[in-house]
Short mmCIF file of C-alpha atoms and ligand atoms in Angstrom, two decimals:
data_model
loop_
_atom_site.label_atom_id
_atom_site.label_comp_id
_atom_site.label_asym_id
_atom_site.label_seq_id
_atom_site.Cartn_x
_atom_site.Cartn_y
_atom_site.Cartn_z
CA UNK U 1 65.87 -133.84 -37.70
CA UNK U 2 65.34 -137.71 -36.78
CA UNK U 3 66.31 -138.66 -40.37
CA UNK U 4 69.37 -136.68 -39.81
CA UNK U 5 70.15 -137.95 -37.38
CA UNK U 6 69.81 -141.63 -38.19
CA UNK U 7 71.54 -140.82 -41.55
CA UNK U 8 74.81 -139.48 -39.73
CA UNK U 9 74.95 -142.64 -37.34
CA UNK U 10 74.09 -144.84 -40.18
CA UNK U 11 77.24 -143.24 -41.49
CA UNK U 12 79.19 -143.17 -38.60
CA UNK U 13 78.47 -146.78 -38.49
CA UNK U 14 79.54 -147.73 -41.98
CA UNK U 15 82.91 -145.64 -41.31
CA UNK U 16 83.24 -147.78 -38.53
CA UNK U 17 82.89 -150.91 -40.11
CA UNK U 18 85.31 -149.47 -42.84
CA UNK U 19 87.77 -148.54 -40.04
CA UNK U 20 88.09 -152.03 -38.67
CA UNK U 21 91.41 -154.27 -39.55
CA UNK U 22 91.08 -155.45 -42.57
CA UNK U 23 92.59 -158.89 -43.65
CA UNK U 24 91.21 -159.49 -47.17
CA UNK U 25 92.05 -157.65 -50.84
CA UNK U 26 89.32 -157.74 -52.74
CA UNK U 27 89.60 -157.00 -56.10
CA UNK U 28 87.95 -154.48 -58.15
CA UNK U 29 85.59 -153.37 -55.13
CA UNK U 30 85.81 -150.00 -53.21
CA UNK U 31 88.82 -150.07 -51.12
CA UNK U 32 88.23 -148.12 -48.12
CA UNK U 33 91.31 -146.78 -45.93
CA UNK U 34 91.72 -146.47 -42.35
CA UNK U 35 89.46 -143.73 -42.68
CA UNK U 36 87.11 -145.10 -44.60
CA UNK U 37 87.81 -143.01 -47.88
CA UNK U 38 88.23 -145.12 -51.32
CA UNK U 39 91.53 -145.31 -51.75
CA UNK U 40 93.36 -142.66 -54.18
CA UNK U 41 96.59 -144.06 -55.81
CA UNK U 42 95.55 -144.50 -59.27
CA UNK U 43 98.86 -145.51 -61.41
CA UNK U 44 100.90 -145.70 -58.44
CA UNK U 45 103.76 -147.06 -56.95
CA UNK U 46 104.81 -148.63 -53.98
CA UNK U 47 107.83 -148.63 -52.44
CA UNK U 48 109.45 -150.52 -48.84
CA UNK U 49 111.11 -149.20 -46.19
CA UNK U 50 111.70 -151.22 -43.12
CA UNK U 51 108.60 -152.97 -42.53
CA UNK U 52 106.45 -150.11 -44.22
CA UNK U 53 104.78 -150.13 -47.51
CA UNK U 54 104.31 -146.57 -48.85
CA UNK U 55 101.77 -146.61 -52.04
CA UNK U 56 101.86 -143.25 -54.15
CA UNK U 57 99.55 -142.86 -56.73
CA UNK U 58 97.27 -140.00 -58.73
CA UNK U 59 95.05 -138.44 -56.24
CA UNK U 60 91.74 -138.26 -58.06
CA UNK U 61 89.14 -137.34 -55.71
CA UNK U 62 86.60 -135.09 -56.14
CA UNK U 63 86.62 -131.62 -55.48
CA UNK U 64 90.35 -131.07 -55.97
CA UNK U 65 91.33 -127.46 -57.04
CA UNK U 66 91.96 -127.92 -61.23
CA UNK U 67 94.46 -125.63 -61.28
CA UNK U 68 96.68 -128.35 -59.17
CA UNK U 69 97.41 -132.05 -60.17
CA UNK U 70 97.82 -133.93 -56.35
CA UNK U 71 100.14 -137.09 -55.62
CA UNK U 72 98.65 -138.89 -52.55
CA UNK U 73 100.61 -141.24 -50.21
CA UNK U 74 99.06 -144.31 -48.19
CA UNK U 75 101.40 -146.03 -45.78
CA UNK U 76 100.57 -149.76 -44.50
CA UNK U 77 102.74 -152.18 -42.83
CA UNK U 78 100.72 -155.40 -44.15
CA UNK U 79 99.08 -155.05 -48.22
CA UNK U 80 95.82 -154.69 -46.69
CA UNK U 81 95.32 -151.65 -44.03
CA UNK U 82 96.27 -148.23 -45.66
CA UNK U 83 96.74 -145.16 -44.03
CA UNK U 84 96.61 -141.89 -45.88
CA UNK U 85 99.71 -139.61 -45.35
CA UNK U 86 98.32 -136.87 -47.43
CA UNK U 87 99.08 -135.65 -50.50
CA UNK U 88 102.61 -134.82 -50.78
CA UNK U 89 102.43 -132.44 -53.89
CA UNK U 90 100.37 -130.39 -55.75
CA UNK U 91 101.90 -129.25 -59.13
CA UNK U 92 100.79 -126.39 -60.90
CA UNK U 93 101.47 -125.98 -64.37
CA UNK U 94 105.25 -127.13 -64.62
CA UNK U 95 106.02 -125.65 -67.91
CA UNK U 96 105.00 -122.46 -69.57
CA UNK U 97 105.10 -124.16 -73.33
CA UNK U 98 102.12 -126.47 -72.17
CA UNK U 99 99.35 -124.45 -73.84
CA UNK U 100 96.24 -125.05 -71.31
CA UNK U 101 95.02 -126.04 -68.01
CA UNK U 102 94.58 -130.25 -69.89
CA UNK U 103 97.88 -131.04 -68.51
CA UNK U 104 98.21 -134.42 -67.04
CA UNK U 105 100.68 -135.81 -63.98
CA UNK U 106 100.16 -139.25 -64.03
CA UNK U 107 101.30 -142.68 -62.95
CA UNK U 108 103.75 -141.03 -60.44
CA UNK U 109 106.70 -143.21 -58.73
CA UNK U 110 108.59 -142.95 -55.61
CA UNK U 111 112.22 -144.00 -55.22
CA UNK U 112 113.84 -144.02 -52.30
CA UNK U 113 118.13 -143.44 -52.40
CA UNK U 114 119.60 -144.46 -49.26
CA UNK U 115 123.03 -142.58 -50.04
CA UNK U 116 121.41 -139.11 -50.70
CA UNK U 117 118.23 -139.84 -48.21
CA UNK U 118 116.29 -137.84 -50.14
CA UNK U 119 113.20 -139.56 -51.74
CA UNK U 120 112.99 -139.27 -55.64
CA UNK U 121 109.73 -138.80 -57.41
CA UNK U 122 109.60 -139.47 -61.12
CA UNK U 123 105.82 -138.72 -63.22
CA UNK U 124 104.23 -138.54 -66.18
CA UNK U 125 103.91 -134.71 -67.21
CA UNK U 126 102.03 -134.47 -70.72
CA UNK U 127 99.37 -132.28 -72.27
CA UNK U 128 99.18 -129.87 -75.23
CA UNK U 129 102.00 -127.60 -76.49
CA UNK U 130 102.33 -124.22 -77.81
CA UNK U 131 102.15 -124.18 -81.49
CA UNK U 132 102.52 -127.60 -81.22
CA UNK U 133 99.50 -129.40 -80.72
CA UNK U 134 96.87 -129.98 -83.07
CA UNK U 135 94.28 -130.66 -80.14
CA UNK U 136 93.89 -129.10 -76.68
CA UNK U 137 93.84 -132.43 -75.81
CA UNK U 138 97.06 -133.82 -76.74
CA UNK U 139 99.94 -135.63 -75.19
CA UNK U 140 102.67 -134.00 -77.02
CA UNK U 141 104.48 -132.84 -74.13
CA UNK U 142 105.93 -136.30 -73.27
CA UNK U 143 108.29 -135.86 -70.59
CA UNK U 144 108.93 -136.38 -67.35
CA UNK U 145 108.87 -134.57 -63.86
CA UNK U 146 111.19 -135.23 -61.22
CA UNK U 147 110.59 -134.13 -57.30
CA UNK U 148 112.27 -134.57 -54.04
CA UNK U 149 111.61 -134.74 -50.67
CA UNK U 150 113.39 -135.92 -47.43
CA UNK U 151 110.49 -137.06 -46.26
CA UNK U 152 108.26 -140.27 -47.67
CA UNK U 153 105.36 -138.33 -46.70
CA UNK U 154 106.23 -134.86 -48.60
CA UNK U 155 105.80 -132.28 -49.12
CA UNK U 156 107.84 -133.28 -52.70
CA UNK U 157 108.95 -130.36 -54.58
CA UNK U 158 109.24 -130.42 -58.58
CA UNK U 159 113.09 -129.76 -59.35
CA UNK U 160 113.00 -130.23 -63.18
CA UNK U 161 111.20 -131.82 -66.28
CA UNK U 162 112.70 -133.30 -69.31
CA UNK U 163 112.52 -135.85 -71.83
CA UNK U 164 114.59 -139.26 -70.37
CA UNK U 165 117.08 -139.86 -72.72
CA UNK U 166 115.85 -137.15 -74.95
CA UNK U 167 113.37 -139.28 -75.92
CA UNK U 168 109.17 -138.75 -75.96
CA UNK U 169 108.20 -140.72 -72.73
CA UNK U 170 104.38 -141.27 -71.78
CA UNK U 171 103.71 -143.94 -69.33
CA UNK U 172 106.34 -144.94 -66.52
CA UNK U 173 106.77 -147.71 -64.99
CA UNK U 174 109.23 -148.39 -61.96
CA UNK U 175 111.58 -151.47 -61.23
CA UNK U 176 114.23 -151.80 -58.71
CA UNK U 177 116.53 -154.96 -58.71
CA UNK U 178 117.20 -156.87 -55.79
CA UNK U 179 120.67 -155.60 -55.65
CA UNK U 180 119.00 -152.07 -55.08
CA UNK U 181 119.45 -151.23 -58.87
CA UNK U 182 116.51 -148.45 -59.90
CA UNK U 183 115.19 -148.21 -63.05
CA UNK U 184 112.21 -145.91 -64.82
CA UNK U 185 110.61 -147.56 -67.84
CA UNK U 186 109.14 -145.35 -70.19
CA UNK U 187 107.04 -146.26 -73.15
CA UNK U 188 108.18 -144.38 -76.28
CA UNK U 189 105.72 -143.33 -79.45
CA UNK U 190 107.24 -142.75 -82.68
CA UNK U 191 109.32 -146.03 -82.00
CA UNK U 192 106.80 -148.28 -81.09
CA UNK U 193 108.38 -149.52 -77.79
CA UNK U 194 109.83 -148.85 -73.99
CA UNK U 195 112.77 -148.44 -72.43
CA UNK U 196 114.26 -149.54 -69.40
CA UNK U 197 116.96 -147.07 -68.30
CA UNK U 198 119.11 -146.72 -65.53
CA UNK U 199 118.77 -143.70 -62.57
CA UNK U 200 121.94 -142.04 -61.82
CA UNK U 201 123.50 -142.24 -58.30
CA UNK U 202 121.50 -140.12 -56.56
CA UNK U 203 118.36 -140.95 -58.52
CA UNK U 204 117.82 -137.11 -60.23
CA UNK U 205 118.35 -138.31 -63.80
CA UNK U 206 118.27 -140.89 -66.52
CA UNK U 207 121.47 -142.52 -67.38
CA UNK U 208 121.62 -145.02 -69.24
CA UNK U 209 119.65 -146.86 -71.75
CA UNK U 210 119.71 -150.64 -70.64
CA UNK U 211 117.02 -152.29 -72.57
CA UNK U 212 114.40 -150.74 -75.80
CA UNK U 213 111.89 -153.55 -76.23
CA UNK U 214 110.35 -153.25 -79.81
CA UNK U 215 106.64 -153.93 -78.85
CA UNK U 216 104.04 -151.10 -78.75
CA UNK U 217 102.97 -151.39 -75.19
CA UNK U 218 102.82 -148.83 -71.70
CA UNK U 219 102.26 -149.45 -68.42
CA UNK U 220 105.23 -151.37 -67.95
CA UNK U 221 105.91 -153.61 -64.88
CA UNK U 222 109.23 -155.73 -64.61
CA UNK U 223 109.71 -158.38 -61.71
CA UNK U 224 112.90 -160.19 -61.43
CA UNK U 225 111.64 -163.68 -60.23
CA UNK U 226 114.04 -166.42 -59.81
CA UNK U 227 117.01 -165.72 -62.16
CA UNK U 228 114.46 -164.59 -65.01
CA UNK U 229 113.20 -160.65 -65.81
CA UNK U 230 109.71 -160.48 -67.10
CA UNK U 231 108.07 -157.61 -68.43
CA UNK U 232 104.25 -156.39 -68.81
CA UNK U 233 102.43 -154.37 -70.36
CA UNK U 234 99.36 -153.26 -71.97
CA UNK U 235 98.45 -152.32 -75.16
CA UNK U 236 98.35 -148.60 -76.14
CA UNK U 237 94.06 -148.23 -76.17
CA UNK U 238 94.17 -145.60 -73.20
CA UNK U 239 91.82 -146.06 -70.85
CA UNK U 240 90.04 -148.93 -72.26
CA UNK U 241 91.47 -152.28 -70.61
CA UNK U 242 92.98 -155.11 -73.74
CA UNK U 243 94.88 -158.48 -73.32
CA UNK U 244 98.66 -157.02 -71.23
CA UNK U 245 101.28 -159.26 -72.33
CA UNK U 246 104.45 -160.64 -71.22
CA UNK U 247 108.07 -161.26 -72.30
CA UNK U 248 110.99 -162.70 -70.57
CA UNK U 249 114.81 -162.05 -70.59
CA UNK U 250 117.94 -163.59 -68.50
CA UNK U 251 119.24 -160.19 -68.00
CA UNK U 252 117.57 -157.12 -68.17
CA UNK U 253 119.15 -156.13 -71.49
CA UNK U 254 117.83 -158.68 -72.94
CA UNK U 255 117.22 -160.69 -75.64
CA UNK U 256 113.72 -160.59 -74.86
CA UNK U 257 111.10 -163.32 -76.03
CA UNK U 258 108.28 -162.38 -77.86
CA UNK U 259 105.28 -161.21 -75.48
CA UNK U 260 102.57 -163.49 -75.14
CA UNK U 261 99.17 -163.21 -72.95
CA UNK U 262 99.23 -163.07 -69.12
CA UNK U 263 94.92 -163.75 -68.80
CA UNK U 264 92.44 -165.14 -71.08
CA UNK U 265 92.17 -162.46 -73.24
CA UNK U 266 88.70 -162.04 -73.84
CA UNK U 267 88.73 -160.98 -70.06
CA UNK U 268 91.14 -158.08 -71.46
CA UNK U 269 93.14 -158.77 -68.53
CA UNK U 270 90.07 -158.89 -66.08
CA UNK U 271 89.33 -155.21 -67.20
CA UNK U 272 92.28 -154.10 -65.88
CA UNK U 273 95.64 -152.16 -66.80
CA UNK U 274 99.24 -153.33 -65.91
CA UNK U 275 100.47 -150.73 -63.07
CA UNK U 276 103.29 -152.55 -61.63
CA UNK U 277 104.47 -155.97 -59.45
CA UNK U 278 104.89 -155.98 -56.03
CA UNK U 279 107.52 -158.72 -54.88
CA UNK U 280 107.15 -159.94 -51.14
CA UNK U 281 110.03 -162.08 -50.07
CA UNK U 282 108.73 -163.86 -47.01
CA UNK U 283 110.55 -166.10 -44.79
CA UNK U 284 108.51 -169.16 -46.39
CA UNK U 285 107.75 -167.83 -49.95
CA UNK U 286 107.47 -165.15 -52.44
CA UNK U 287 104.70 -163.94 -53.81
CA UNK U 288 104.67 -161.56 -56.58
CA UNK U 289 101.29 -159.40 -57.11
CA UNK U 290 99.93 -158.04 -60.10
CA UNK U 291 98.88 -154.91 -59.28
CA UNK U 292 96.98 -152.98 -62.07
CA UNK U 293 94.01 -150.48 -62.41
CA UNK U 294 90.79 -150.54 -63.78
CA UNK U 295 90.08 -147.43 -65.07
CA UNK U 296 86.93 -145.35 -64.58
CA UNK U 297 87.60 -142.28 -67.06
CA UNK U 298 84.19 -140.71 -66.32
CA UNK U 299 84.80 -140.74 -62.48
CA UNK U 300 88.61 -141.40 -62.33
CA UNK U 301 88.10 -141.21 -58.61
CA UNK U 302 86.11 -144.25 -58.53
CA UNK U 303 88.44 -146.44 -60.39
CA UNK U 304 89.66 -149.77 -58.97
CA UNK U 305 92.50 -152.18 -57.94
CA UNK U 306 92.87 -154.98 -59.39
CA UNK U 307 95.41 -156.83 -57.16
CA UNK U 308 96.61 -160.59 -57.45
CA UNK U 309 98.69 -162.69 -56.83
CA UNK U 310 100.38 -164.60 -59.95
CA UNK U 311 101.62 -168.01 -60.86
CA UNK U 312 104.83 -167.17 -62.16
CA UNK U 313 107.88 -169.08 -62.26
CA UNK U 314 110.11 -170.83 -65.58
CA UNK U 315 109.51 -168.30 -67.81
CA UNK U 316 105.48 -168.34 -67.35
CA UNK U 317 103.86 -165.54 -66.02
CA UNK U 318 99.73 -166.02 -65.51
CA UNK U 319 97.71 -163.93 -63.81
CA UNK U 320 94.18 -165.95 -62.10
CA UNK U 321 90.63 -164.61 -62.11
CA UNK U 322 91.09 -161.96 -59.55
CA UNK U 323 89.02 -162.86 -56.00
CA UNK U 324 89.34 -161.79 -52.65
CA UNK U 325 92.66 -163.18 -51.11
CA UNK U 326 95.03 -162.48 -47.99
CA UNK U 327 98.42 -162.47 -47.67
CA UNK U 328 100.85 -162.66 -44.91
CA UNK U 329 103.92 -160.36 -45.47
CA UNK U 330 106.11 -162.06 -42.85
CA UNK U 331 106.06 -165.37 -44.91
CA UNK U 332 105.15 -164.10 -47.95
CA UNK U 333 102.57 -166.58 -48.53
CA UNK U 334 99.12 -165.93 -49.99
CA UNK U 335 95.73 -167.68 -49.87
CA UNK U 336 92.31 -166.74 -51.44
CA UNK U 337 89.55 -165.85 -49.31
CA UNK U 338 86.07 -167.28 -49.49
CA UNK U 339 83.22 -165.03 -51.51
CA UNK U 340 81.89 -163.45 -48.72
CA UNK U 341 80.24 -160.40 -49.62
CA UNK U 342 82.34 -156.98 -48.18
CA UNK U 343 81.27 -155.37 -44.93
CA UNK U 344 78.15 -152.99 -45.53
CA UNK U 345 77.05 -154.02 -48.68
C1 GAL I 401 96.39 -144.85 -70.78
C2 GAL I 401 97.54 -144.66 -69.81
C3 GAL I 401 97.02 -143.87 -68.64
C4 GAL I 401 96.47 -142.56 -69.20
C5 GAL I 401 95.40 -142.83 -70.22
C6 GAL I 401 94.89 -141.54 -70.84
O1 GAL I 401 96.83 -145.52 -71.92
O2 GAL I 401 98.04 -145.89 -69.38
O3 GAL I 401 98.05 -143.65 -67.71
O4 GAL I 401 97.52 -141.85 -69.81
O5 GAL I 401 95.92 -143.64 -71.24
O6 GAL I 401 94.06 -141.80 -71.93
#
């Protein structure tokens, strides 16, 4: 009874210690919430409303009910402090032609259109098909979801799935200009690239093709960084982390340059997986964060963040050995942290 009781203030303790402001990102360690939980937004997105930062991302704790596939939501006002806003849907099979319960949502984004004030989620729906697939395994379903809600905290509800373009689409990616423009980039098998295309008005479809990069690479991220576009992404070697590249363009259509490393990359990119690039315009600078996962695919719950800053400006993009930093969102400017070793370990 004693040890029980020690264990469950011992507990108590460490939630509390996980509960307290934080002011530091640390990279690649646990990242506990306001409630002390590792965070779940695996392939995520974040969006900014106001002064709030909403993350979505692939809600992979343990536990879940399988015959669901869960979006969480984390809302934080500085980078550093998230609150989880639940998860704001859980899908069940969206198509009767996928063959089995396999079926992946992944890498889901959030777009917000001020016109129709409805909030716009785009994912990645795949899994094997019905006298399709030659493996229950497969992604041959390639398409895309799309959900709404009028609410940034859900519940979303799936409205329709379909192949952007009428193209295969895996991996999405999402990039909206600084004039408001929003894009989905989706990476594109049997031709060996992504697009970047163009939402409609109110966000429900794909319009337009704008850009088809020739380069066999997914997770794309685009940030538009003083007068230049620059694109990442990773190799196609699933979960397994390889050297994510970058190209650069003047307009979004391109030409593009060739793609050429953004780490050392024997680190293959600090074990880590292009996700997407945050862009904080400060009143004194702007930062632009790399913000990529590090995949755990025996305990996808347990994967990490890998979040930092980049030097980035003239057409270089480089992305430094990821330690614990801060970052002001008011001024935009960032500074790394001292190793000090995070609270109860
Ligand atoms: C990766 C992809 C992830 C997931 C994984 C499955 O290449 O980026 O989102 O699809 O493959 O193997």
């Amino acid at each position: 009874m004693k040890k029980h009781l020690l264990t469950a203030s011992f507990t108590l303790l460490l939630s509390f210690a996980f509960a307290q402001k934080q002011n530091v990102i640390r990279p690649g360690e646990v990242w506990p919430d306001k409630d002390g939980n590792h965070i779940q937004a695996h392939g995520g997105g974040i969006i900014r409303l106001g002064k709030t930062y909403y993350w979505y991302g692939e809600e992979r704790r343990p536990g879940l009910d399988t015959n669901y596939r869960y979006v969480s939501c984390y809302s934080s006002m500085d980078l550093m402090n998230w609150k989880f806003r639940g998860d704001v849907i859980a899908l069940t099979k969206p198509d009767t032609v996928l063959e089995n319960n396999k079926w992946v949502l992944e890498r889901p984004k959030v777009f917000y259109n001020a016109t129709t004030k409805q909030y716009v989620m785009y994912m990645h729906l795949d899994g094997a098909v019905k006298g399709v697939s030659k493996s229950a395994w497969a992604y041959d379903y390639a398409s895309v979801g799309v959900a709404v809600s009028n609410r940034a905290t859900g519940l979303f509800k799936l409205i329709k799935t379909f192949r952007p373009l009428g193209k295969e689409s895996r991996d999405i990616g999402q990039f909206i200009d600084d004039d408001g423009s929003a894009y989905l980039i989706f990476e594109c098998r049997p031709v060996k690239g992504f697009y970047i295309a163009k939402l409609s008005d109110d966000y429900l479809s794909v319009e337009k093709e704008i850009a088809f990069i020739q380069s066999p690479l997914e997770g794309g991220a685009v940030v538009h960084y003083k007068g230049l576009y620059y694109a990442v992404g990773s190799r196609l070697t699933g979960w397994s982390p390889n050297a994510n590249k970058v190209a650069t363009a003047v307009s979004l259509a391109g030409p593009w340059s060739e793609f050429v490393d953004i780490a050392p990359p024997d680190t293959r990119t600090y074990s880590s997986q292009s996700t997407m690039f945050i862009k904080v315009a400060g009143t004194k600078d702007t930062t632009v964060i790399f913000m990529g996962d590090r995949w755990k695919p025996t305990a996808l719950w347990d994967s990490r963040y890998i979040w930092m800053p980049v030097q980035i400006g003239e057409g270089k993009l480089w992305l430094p050995e990821p330690k614990p930093w801060t970052i002001n969102v008011k001024t935009g400017k960032w500074k790394q942290m001292e190793d000090k070793p995070a609270p109860g370990k």
